[in-house]
Amino acid sequence: MRVAVIGAGVIGLSSALCIHEQFHGLVPSLELEVYADHFTPHTTSDGAAGLWQPYLSDHGNLQETLWNKETFDYLLGHLHSPAAEEMGLFLISGYNLFTEPVPDPSWKNIVLGFRNLTPKELELFPGYSYGWFNTALMLEGRSYLPWLTNRLTQRGVKFFHKKVESFQELFSQGVDVVLNCSGMRAGDLQPDPELQPGRGQIIKVLAPWVKHFIITHDLKSGIYKSPYIIPGSEFTVLGGIYQHGNWSEENSAKDHKSIWDSCCRLLPALQKAKIVGEWSGLRPARPSVRLERESIRLGNLQAEVIHNYGHGGFGITIHWGCAMAAARLFGNILQEKKQLASPPGPRL
Amino acid sequence: MASPKVAVVGAGVIGLSTALCITETCPSCSVTVLSDQFSPNTTSDVAAGMLIPHTYPDTPIHRQKQWFKETFTYLFAISNSAEASEAGIHLVSGWQVFKSAPKEELPFWSDIVLGFRPMSEAELQKFPQHQFGQAFTTLKCDCPPYLLWLEKRLKATGTQMYTRKVADLWELHSEYDVVVNCAGMGAHQLVGDKQLFPVRGQVLKVHAPWVKHFIRDGDGLTYIYPGIHRVTLGGTREKGSWSLSPDPGTTRDIFDRCCSLEPSLRGAQDIEVKVGLRPSRQCVRVQREVLSQGAVKLPVVHNYGHGAGGFSVHRGTANEAAHLVGECISALQGSSSRAKL
């Protein structure tokens, strides 16, 4: 049973690990391969700050809220393990700021210690009259992806540095199941007009005195269009750009100025911070995550694709819940092919 | 008296902040700081600088609260300004956890720090050996940056600073009109205060930049305080010990205790060990005194004995001491005009 995962960002690697952990013992013939044109540190996941926080509203998408919760609980369970530092996992607290009262988010009971801000705390943020404080998690891609890669390598998973041009290409090589975790490039494999880039740009600075995340919200503009500051283990990320439909991965001077000015207004001490980098990336945005099976007829064969893409700006936040859902779909495929109950049969 | 000459003995957080307050309340004063040690070699440099007050048994609570409030307000404003990183002042959130319910549910300072509340059950899961906890956000003064920033502010006012070991306050009577004693532990010898005793503290300063929260055991012995570049792990409270030498057994013990509160510290790098003697007293001595030999008088203002709570109340006591200096100067000016009659 050959399974090919397309994509080596947080979604591809975690789905691969989840499937291998659950099924390698049950399916002795299971061979897992990861194909990608970009590996860490050049994936979209590497550029993300790594803060676990869903969008403000789940738009009634309870499934995604559940996947977010599963991810948070899974990560929280790993917090005290010796692997935590290697994974880039740690607790972080901080502020969400608004210019008007807003309803509590779907994730208020998932995070720790969620509460409204007191008037004295709001004095820190002139211009904002309402806000939340909570403790959440950081999972830094630059550490988590190598950690996932190591776990997969230990398990005998093979990696191939190539751009897959079509699902057909893999099936004709004898792959039985494809996991499509191609993120922003999913449209190259199968057109999907609902998948659009949500371009972001960030400035990396040295500001080690900042111990909290600070995320501002402008309800009229939309998510991530208002300044945010997220302190990591090595540097602090300044951001506040979300441009729907913009495919450019070049840093823009105009966006740089917008991020810098707005973040320095939010935290005046940042004016003294040293800039150590800048990055632009494309959030693979979709009205909802595409996580579903697709059976493709190829001659007299039935090939299976599990799609797992379109996680927008919350990939790290939702990744493990989605990986487990993808693993469940894989389990269904195995059932149907009677691979689970019976010994390895002749290959299709 | 055109330009009263004031000497401040001591250049730790108390000496420097008191000197600064004097320049603010008495702009005509000429202030000089004299100390045998300056940053990074003061007791203050060893301290983590967390604004979590120590309770002095013999100082009225309302006075301690006033000192803390003034200090918190002062530092809060700096933390919110462009100078925050230079001054080493930053906000930090975290938890104080207890193995058994604390005597007082609400410490006197709970409404001064930010967002004080009991920890939820979910939060307490992180501390399996502890049954009860408090979550809040407070301020931290990193040293040396804070002391260097105070020195810079002082220099800007024209304050001179000299390395000099003062053996006896009286030796200053011919050069200065008022002497302010902020000698900390040095006051034991300098003024022979037998009520002042050291409480030895050993700490580790480690590189663990993923630690973003403070964690403190309510017993005060084990704590993790993340600073700008290093995390302070503590500690000990050895009453009566004068030893400034780090003890290796204590180092291992502190490290183990902190790792049991925060397991990820096992990966901490670059462990530096430091020792400081908390200049402890049943109450902080903020008081006027007049030394005299024959007809010669020397007004003295004492501001020492802050023990474990120096940073938490420094600005409040500095304000009070500066006010007392003002009283000394008025008294001198009064008596000098009387002398002219």
XYZ file of C-alpha atoms in Angstrom:
689
model
C 0.000 0.000 0.000
C 1.827 3.054 -1.295
C 0.695 6.415 0.047
C 2.070 9.646 -1.396
C 1.734 12.927 0.492
C 2.034 16.026 -1.686
C 3.321 18.989 0.359
C 5.822 19.263 3.205
C 4.362 22.145 5.161
C 2.752 21.648 8.553
C -0.312 19.986 6.972
C 1.582 17.477 4.807
C 4.092 16.426 7.451
C 1.596 16.150 10.300
C -0.893 14.197 8.172
C 1.904 11.837 7.172
C 2.942 11.331 10.797
C -0.615 10.819 11.990
C -1.297 8.200 9.324
C 1.967 6.385 9.920
C 1.447 6.336 13.699
C -2.052 4.915 13.363
C -1.665 2.444 10.525
C 1.879 1.191 10.103
C 1.280 -1.523 12.655
C -1.996 -2.578 11.057
C -0.836 -2.452 7.446
C 2.617 -4.023 7.205
C 2.893 -3.139 3.529
C 2.334 0.567 4.186
C 4.880 2.702 2.345
C 4.683 6.433 2.924
C 6.344 9.007 0.663
C 6.406 12.802 0.844
C 6.717 14.819 -2.367
C 7.262 18.591 -2.288
C 8.878 21.378 -4.249
C 9.663 23.228 -0.999
C 10.881 21.823 2.288
C 11.593 23.559 5.624
C 12.736 26.335 5.983
C 11.185 27.395 2.671
C 7.531 26.510 3.217
C 4.639 28.818 4.073
C 4.518 27.227 7.543
C 8.095 28.341 8.207
C 7.160 31.974 7.740
C 4.194 31.915 10.069
C 4.810 33.233 13.594
C 3.343 30.026 14.975
C 0.707 31.368 17.341
C -2.254 29.077 18.021
C -5.259 31.305 17.496
C -8.270 30.738 15.217
C -10.053 33.593 13.481
C -12.533 35.599 15.545
C -15.571 33.839 14.166
C -15.951 30.288 12.906
C -18.924 31.322 10.734
C -20.842 28.386 12.197
C -18.200 25.927 11.023
C -18.287 23.712 14.098
C -16.102 21.096 12.448
C -13.197 23.527 12.215
C -13.697 24.638 15.824
C -13.469 20.996 16.871
C -10.269 20.480 14.867
C -8.813 23.612 16.497
C -9.640 22.228 19.926
C -8.158 18.830 19.125
C -4.962 20.545 18.035
C -4.740 22.702 21.164
C -5.368 19.784 23.501
C -2.851 17.608 21.641
C -0.176 20.298 21.891
C -0.976 21.090 25.530
C -0.444 17.415 26.292
C 3.051 17.654 24.815
C 3.999 20.811 26.711
C 5.828 19.038 29.511
C 7.382 16.354 27.335
C 11.132 16.472 26.685
C 10.284 17.009 22.993
C 8.572 20.357 23.603
C 11.663 22.528 23.142
C 12.708 20.642 20.011
C 9.186 20.996 18.637
C 9.265 24.753 19.201
C 6.293 24.464 21.547
C 5.706 26.794 24.510
C 2.980 28.693 26.343
C 2.404 32.335 25.574
C -0.099 34.880 26.889
C -1.313 38.068 25.348
C -3.853 40.573 24.224
C -6.529 40.812 21.543
C -7.633 44.438 21.121
C -10.788 45.967 19.688
C -12.249 49.438 19.229
C -15.689 48.229 20.335
C -17.171 45.363 22.380
C -17.338 42.057 20.494
C -18.886 38.670 21.268
C -16.600 36.078 22.850
C -14.853 33.846 20.290
C -15.585 30.175 19.660
C -12.255 29.300 21.230
C -12.667 31.073 24.571
C -12.923 27.784 26.472
C -10.193 26.068 24.494
C -7.414 28.464 25.525
C -6.420 28.989 29.163
C -7.514 31.796 31.431
C -9.638 33.680 28.882
C -10.954 36.965 30.285
C -11.816 40.521 29.306
C -9.223 43.262 29.778
C -9.461 45.573 32.779
C -9.579 49.363 32.314
C -6.011 49.684 33.602
C -4.766 47.178 31.034
C -6.540 49.088 28.284
C -4.515 52.174 29.283
C -1.576 50.374 27.666
C -3.328 50.522 24.308
C -4.673 53.986 23.509
C -7.304 53.824 20.783
C -8.593 50.413 21.887
C -11.513 50.262 24.265
C -12.154 46.533 24.591
C -10.121 43.375 24.596
C -9.283 39.896 25.774
C -6.417 38.326 27.678
C -5.653 34.637 27.409
C -2.883 32.062 27.499
C -2.325 30.110 24.287
C 0.491 28.187 22.617
C 3.279 28.926 20.201
C 4.394 26.219 17.787
C 7.258 27.595 15.733
C 7.342 26.161 12.204
C 11.126 26.499 11.962
C 11.401 23.962 14.791
C 8.213 21.929 14.364
C 8.779 21.053 10.707
C 12.289 19.685 11.279
C 10.951 17.775 14.295
C 8.177 16.227 12.166
C 10.711 15.460 9.444
C 12.955 13.654 11.950
C 10.059 11.602 13.344
C 9.030 10.631 9.791
C 12.590 9.782 8.743
C 12.983 7.569 11.825
C 9.853 5.753 10.715
C 11.284 5.070 7.281
C 9.186 7.624 5.401
C 10.904 8.699 2.176
C 11.164 12.289 0.945
C 11.290 13.400 -2.685
C 12.201 16.924 -3.707
C 10.090 17.413 -6.817
C 7.081 19.321 -8.008
C 4.273 16.872 -8.707
C 2.447 17.987 -11.868
C -0.662 15.813 -11.517
C -2.268 13.122 -9.377
C -2.116 10.898 -12.456
C 1.681 11.124 -12.421
C 1.788 9.435 -9.016
C -0.910 6.867 -9.698
C 0.830 5.731 -12.869
C 3.921 5.034 -10.714
C 1.925 2.658 -8.579
C 0.805 4.943 -5.748
C -2.486 3.773 -4.226
C -3.556 6.801 -2.199
C -2.566 10.449 -2.571
C -2.814 12.933 0.286
C -3.144 16.344 -1.271
C -1.612 18.798 1.225
C -0.351 21.184 -1.422
C -1.589 24.342 0.285
C -1.414 27.384 -1.946
C -0.508 25.354 -5.052
C -3.488 22.983 -4.866
C -4.974 24.802 -7.857
C -2.091 23.557 -10.020
C -3.146 19.977 -9.385
C -6.872 20.522 -9.680
C -8.537 23.892 -10.375
C -10.260 25.311 -7.288
C -11.606 28.849 -7.689
C -12.431 28.946 -3.967
C -8.732 28.757 -3.092
C -7.181 32.218 -3.181
C -3.978 33.669 -1.777
C -4.261 35.788 1.375
C -0.926 37.528 1.024
C 0.876 38.424 4.226
C 4.085 40.240 4.967
C 5.997 40.279 8.225
C 9.022 42.041 9.701
C 11.263 40.077 12.075
C 12.825 42.129 14.877
C 14.896 41.591 18.003
C 12.676 42.750 20.873
C 13.270 40.246 23.668
C 11.575 42.445 26.272
C 8.219 41.727 24.627
C 6.735 38.722 26.404
C 3.118 38.893 25.200
C 1.409 38.628 21.843
C -0.626 41.713 20.930
C -3.184 41.336 18.158
C -5.336 44.275 17.162
C -8.537 43.953 15.194
C -10.306 46.292 12.832
C -13.660 44.661 12.291
C -14.375 46.695 9.175
C -11.109 45.793 7.420
C -10.966 42.129 8.299
C -8.569 39.643 9.832
C -4.813 40.324 9.908
C -5.199 43.787 8.357
C -4.541 45.436 11.689
C -1.148 45.412 13.426
C -0.008 42.399 15.407
C 3.125 41.618 17.429
C 4.066 38.015 18.221
C 7.214 37.256 20.268
C 8.941 34.008 19.363
C 11.868 32.213 20.935
C 14.476 33.962 18.776
C 12.797 37.029 17.333
C 9.527 38.932 17.387
C 7.192 38.992 14.386
C 5.472 42.237 13.382
C 2.601 41.949 10.942
C -0.740 43.232 9.831
C -1.116 42.531 6.129
C -3.804 40.437 4.435
C -4.287 40.994 0.715
C -6.852 38.734 -0.862
C -5.958 37.666 -4.400
C -2.390 39.027 -4.353
C 0.046 36.312 -5.539
C 3.231 38.332 -5.014
C 5.813 36.839 -2.687
C 8.038 39.896 -2.966
C 8.380 42.164 0.047
C 6.641 45.481 -0.531
C 8.138 48.724 0.767
C 4.666 50.157 1.257
C 3.602 47.182 3.370
C 6.851 47.406 5.348
C 6.110 51.013 6.249
C 2.532 50.200 7.149
C 3.579 47.351 9.443
C 6.431 49.313 11.031
C 4.479 52.512 11.670
C 1.404 50.783 13.039
C 3.351 48.409 15.292
C 5.532 51.210 16.678
C 2.399 53.180 17.466
C 1.079 50.160 19.334
C 4.336 49.539 21.222
C 6.571 52.650 21.198
C 9.605 50.744 22.507
C 9.736 48.867 19.179
C 11.299 51.951 17.631
C 14.554 50.781 19.242
C 14.182 47.192 17.992
C 16.673 45.874 15.451
C 15.181 44.550 12.202
C 16.650 41.152 11.351
C 14.481 40.013 8.463
C 11.402 40.367 6.346
C 9.188 37.794 4.608
C 6.106 37.534 2.447
C 3.925 34.464 2.146
C 0.597 33.372 0.768
C -2.029 32.104 3.174
C -3.945 29.360 1.312
C -7.358 30.913 1.946
C -10.662 29.174 1.320
C -14.207 29.730 2.682
C -13.722 26.412 4.471
C -10.954 23.839 4.663
C -11.164 21.226 1.915
C -10.847 17.972 3.810
C -12.542 15.191 1.867
C -12.007 12.107 -0.236
C -12.168 12.038 -3.989
C -12.230 8.848 -6.018
C -10.639 9.216 -9.430
C -11.288 6.695 -12.164
C -8.149 5.865 -14.125
C -9.008 3.293 -16.725
C -10.268 0.286 -14.777
C -8.625 1.431 -11.549
C -10.097 3.478 -8.757
C -7.580 5.866 -7.316
C -8.114 7.655 -4.045
C -7.214 11.245 -3.183
C -7.634 12.748 0.281
C -7.670 16.522 0.032
C -6.409 18.473 3.026
C -5.777 22.074 2.016
C -7.109 25.612 2.316
C -6.214 26.357 5.948
C -5.713 30.084 5.391
C -4.035 31.819 8.297
C -4.832 29.110 10.818
C -2.898 26.100 9.517
C -0.820 25.603 12.630
C -3.884 26.224 14.791
C -5.925 23.476 13.110
C -3.287 21.073 11.785
C -3.572 18.109 14.138
C -7.363 17.983 14.077
C -7.173 17.899 10.284
C -4.401 15.292 10.309
C -6.570 13.021 12.428
C -9.572 13.596 10.171
C -7.400 12.750 7.155
C -6.234 9.611 8.937
C -9.878 8.619 9.526
C -10.587 9.025 5.808
C -7.532 6.883 5.092
C -8.918 4.275 7.462
C -12.157 4.259 5.482
C -10.223 3.682 2.279
C -8.386 0.773 3.873
C -11.681 -0.732 5.045
C -13.120 -0.503 1.556
C -10.065 -2.053 0.021
C -10.277 -4.685 2.789
C -6.708 -3.899 3.680
C -7.359 -3.663 7.376
C -9.081 -6.922 8.240
C -7.147 -9.186 5.905
C -3.482 -9.880 5.211
C -1.833 -7.945 2.348
C -3.489 -9.024 -0.884
C -2.446 -8.598 -4.514
C -1.851 -4.993 -5.452
C -4.478 -3.298 -7.601
C 21.873 78.198 51.241
C 22.074 78.699 47.497
C 22.837 75.174 46.398
C 22.521 72.624 49.166
C 25.032 69.811 48.736
C 23.510 66.377 49.165
C 25.526 63.158 49.249
C 23.769 59.867 48.543
C 25.712 56.866 49.804
C 24.948 53.735 47.776
C 24.401 53.157 44.054
C 22.005 50.256 44.002
C 18.388 50.725 42.997
C 17.652 52.566 46.248
C 20.603 54.974 46.080
C 20.155 55.849 42.427
C 16.373 56.231 42.551
C 16.601 58.295 45.732
C 19.223 60.548 44.136
C 16.954 60.982 41.110
C 13.952 61.862 43.274
C 16.032 64.454 45.121
C 17.009 66.120 41.829
C 13.297 66.199 40.955
C 11.996 67.611 44.247
C 14.949 69.879 44.945
C 16.261 71.174 41.613
C 18.578 73.626 43.336
C 20.356 70.823 45.194
C 23.720 69.586 44.055
C 23.554 65.801 44.367
C 26.547 63.459 44.476
C 26.361 59.662 44.572
C 29.139 57.914 46.504
C 29.450 54.141 46.478
C 32.077 51.458 46.684
C 30.120 49.496 44.049
C 28.223 50.512 40.943
C 26.282 48.378 38.459
C 26.911 45.541 37.553
C 28.366 44.819 41.001
C 25.559 45.878 43.316
C 23.092 43.668 45.163
C 20.390 45.039 42.843
C 22.188 43.532 39.846
C 21.690 40.036 41.269
C 17.983 40.543 41.911
C 15.427 39.653 39.259
C 13.662 42.969 39.845
C 10.120 41.569 39.888
C 7.364 43.797 41.161
C 5.871 41.332 43.630
C 6.029 42.936 47.079
C 7.606 41.467 50.151
C 5.601 42.090 53.302
C 7.544 43.874 56.055
C 6.235 42.748 59.462
C 6.631 46.123 61.190
C 5.712 48.607 58.461
C 1.993 49.495 58.345
C 0.353 47.820 55.352
C -1.142 51.048 54.006
C 2.354 52.529 53.812
C 3.738 49.476 51.984
C 0.808 49.595 49.626
C 1.408 53.284 48.935
C 5.085 52.630 48.187
C 4.202 49.765 45.840
C 1.508 51.728 44.087
C 3.831 54.685 43.435
C 6.535 52.361 42.162
C 4.171 50.406 39.927
C 2.626 53.554 38.466
C 6.037 55.070 37.763
C 7.377 51.958 36.036
C 4.106 51.305 34.187
C 4.502 54.652 32.446
C 8.087 53.863 31.441
C 7.130 50.381 30.178
C 4.606 52.038 27.898
C 7.080 54.524 26.451
C 9.814 54.424 23.828
C 12.381 54.169 26.648
C 11.090 50.831 27.921
C 13.775 48.647 26.372
C 16.639 50.942 27.369
C 15.332 51.176 30.937
C 14.886 47.409 31.063
C 11.253 47.665 32.160
C 8.760 45.194 30.749
C 5.440 43.596 31.526
C 5.364 39.913 32.340
C 2.427 37.627 33.109
C 2.443 34.435 35.067
C 1.366 32.443 38.048
C 1.943 32.196 41.784
C 1.134 28.659 42.859
C 0.570 27.141 46.280
C 0.785 23.587 47.559
C -1.753 24.454 50.231
C -4.220 27.342 50.333
C -2.475 30.609 51.248
C -3.294 32.401 54.512
C -4.682 35.415 52.695
C -6.688 34.919 49.547
C -6.078 38.455 48.357
C -2.622 39.938 49.021
C -2.592 43.703 49.707
C -1.175 44.345 46.257
C -3.685 42.344 44.240
C -5.518 45.437 42.992
C -2.307 47.188 41.919
C -0.904 44.527 39.611
C -2.894 43.845 36.446
C -5.642 41.302 35.922
C -5.211 39.525 39.281
C -7.481 36.491 39.572
C -7.447 32.923 40.888
C -6.165 30.335 38.411
C -8.702 28.084 36.718
C -8.698 24.291 37.108
C -7.373 23.962 33.565
C -4.467 26.295 34.339
C -3.629 24.404 37.535
C -3.238 21.192 35.517
C 0.146 22.537 34.513
C 1.198 22.330 38.181
C 0.218 18.863 39.416
C 1.867 19.356 42.821
C 0.022 22.583 43.545
C -3.625 22.978 44.556
C -4.214 26.679 44.287
C -2.877 29.567 42.267
C -3.112 33.231 41.300
C -2.627 34.614 37.814
C -1.622 38.206 37.163
C 0.505 40.551 35.089
C 3.205 42.659 36.687
C 6.407 44.535 35.803
C 10.026 43.521 35.844
C 13.072 45.804 36.130
C 16.019 44.165 34.454
C 19.424 44.986 35.893
C 21.929 46.234 34.819
C 19.779 48.129 32.240
C 17.574 49.827 34.847
C 20.488 50.978 36.988
C 22.386 52.195 33.919
C 19.310 54.083 32.804
C 19.018 55.722 36.253
C 22.713 56.640 36.075
C 22.145 58.204 32.655
C 19.163 60.241 33.931
C 21.274 61.373 36.904
C 24.199 62.444 34.746
C 21.792 64.496 32.654
C 20.845 66.485 35.761
C 24.529 67.169 36.522
C 24.727 64.642 39.365
C 28.287 63.444 39.962
C 29.013 59.824 40.830
C 32.197 58.643 42.533
C 33.556 55.296 43.515
C 34.363 55.782 47.171
C 34.017 53.596 50.219
C 32.464 55.674 52.971
C 33.558 54.216 56.312
C 31.609 56.605 58.481
C 28.819 59.034 57.548
C 30.472 61.684 59.677
C 33.466 61.820 57.321
C 31.157 63.629 54.882
C 30.128 66.448 57.226
C 32.566 69.032 55.932
C 31.783 68.442 52.241
C 27.997 67.987 52.314
C 24.971 69.592 53.940
C 22.782 66.487 53.965
C 23.773 62.833 53.717
C 21.374 60.169 52.473
C 22.178 56.639 53.599
C 21.116 54.129 50.932
C 23.897 51.711 51.732
C 21.718 48.618 51.835
C 23.597 45.778 53.462
C 26.479 48.204 54.009
C 24.410 50.033 56.624
C 25.181 47.205 59.036
C 28.725 48.468 59.343
C 28.202 52.060 58.274
C 25.700 52.965 60.983
C 25.968 49.909 63.197
C 22.327 48.872 62.722
C 22.010 45.526 64.496
C 18.406 45.180 63.307
C 19.701 44.814 59.769
C 20.579 41.264 58.769
C 21.465 39.544 55.507
C 19.163 37.010 53.879
C 21.402 35.241 51.391
C 19.950 34.554 47.981
C 21.572 32.384 45.351
C 20.138 32.517 41.826
C 20.867 31.116 38.398
C 20.615 33.236 35.288
C 20.025 31.034 32.246
C 19.328 31.300 28.515
C 15.809 29.943 27.908
C 14.091 32.430 25.585
C 10.976 30.279 25.121
C 10.004 30.919 28.748
C 7.602 33.871 28.545
C 5.862 33.642 31.937
C 6.939 33.983 35.535
C 6.184 31.104 37.876
C 6.556 31.529 41.621
C 5.884 29.081 44.388
C 3.938 30.851 47.126
C 6.554 29.716 49.641
C 8.877 32.217 47.985
C 11.722 29.738 47.649
C 11.284 28.605 44.066
C 10.745 31.045 41.256
C 11.281 31.522 37.538
C 11.447 35.122 36.328
C 12.048 35.736 32.594
C 14.063 38.867 31.898
C 14.996 40.511 28.631
C 17.879 38.196 27.796
C 18.051 35.698 30.662
C 15.692 33.896 32.970
C 16.395 34.162 36.712
C 15.903 30.890 38.568
C 15.731 30.956 42.314
C 16.406 30.603 45.031
C 17.327 30.582 48.660
C 16.489 32.646 51.737
C 19.293 31.973 54.162
C 18.844 34.240 57.144
C 22.100 35.399 58.691
C 24.414 34.050 56.003
C 27.048 36.519 54.782
C 28.628 34.264 52.165
C 28.837 35.687 48.666
C 30.311 32.494 47.210
C 28.032 30.373 45.014
C 27.357 26.918 46.427
C 27.316 24.105 43.799
C 24.928 21.904 45.784
C 22.517 24.822 46.021
C 22.846 25.397 42.273
C 21.747 21.827 41.539
C 18.904 22.103 44.033
C 17.596 25.378 42.575
C 17.792 23.970 39.053
C 15.889 20.819 40.034
C 13.183 22.738 41.878
C 12.673 25.072 38.932
C 12.601 22.198 36.442
C 9.865 20.540 38.427
C 7.803 23.731 38.026
C 8.790 24.205 34.371
C 10.153 20.991 32.776
C 11.296 22.729 29.599
C 14.069 24.403 31.640
C 16.018 21.150 31.298
C 17.055 22.591 27.931
C 18.328 25.851 29.411
C 21.819 26.928 28.367
C 24.623 29.098 29.725
C 23.926 28.817 33.425
C 25.433 31.692 35.436
C 25.331 31.585 39.228
C 25.008 34.724 41.352
C 24.677 35.521 45.032
C 23.214 38.563 46.764
C 22.570 39.489 50.363
C 19.086 40.918 50.842
C 19.483 43.827 53.313
C 16.647 42.730 55.559
C 14.843 44.412 58.396
C 11.476 44.093 60.165
C 10.618 47.450 58.661
C 12.275 49.574 55.998
C 14.163 52.438 57.650
C 13.059 55.664 55.985
C 13.874 58.184 58.661
C 15.608 61.458 59.472
C 18.403 61.665 61.990
C 20.787 64.391 63.032
C 24.362 63.368 63.789
C 26.317 65.771 65.896
C 29.772 66.213 67.293
C 29.955 69.203 69.593
C 28.195 72.086 67.885
C 28.547 70.571 64.417
C 25.474 68.864 63.076
C 24.956 66.621 60.073
C 21.401 65.894 58.942
C 21.034 62.341 57.692
C 18.173 60.659 55.878
C 18.142 56.879 56.014
C 16.600 54.775 53.266
C 17.672 51.165 53.680
C 16.540 47.735 54.844
C 14.309 46.829 51.878
C 15.250 43.153 52.077
C 13.492 41.054 49.452
C 11.268 43.918 48.325
C 13.656 46.611 47.086
C 12.457 46.836 43.529
C 8.805 46.607 44.485
C 8.895 49.701 46.681
C 11.965 51.586 45.497
C 10.312 54.609 43.952
C 7.865 55.004 46.826
C 10.620 54.995 49.452
C 12.807 57.195 47.259
C 9.991 59.770 47.107
C 9.593 59.637 50.868
C 13.342 59.972 51.432
C 13.538 62.894 49.001
C 10.726 64.551 50.913
C 12.694 64.094 54.153
C 15.751 65.609 52.472
C 13.577 68.596 51.614
C 12.639 68.890 55.286
C 16.310 68.736 56.311
C 17.176 71.520 53.894
C 14.284 73.700 55.106
C 15.460 73.151 58.665
C 19.022 74.122 57.687
C 17.824 77.203 55.841
C 15.648 78.119 58.812
C 18.492 77.800 61.277
C 20.984 79.586 59.002
C 18.627 82.551 58.679
C 18.184 82.462 62.434
C 21.976 82.501 62.742
C 22.049 85.663 60.694
C 19.779 87.498 63.072
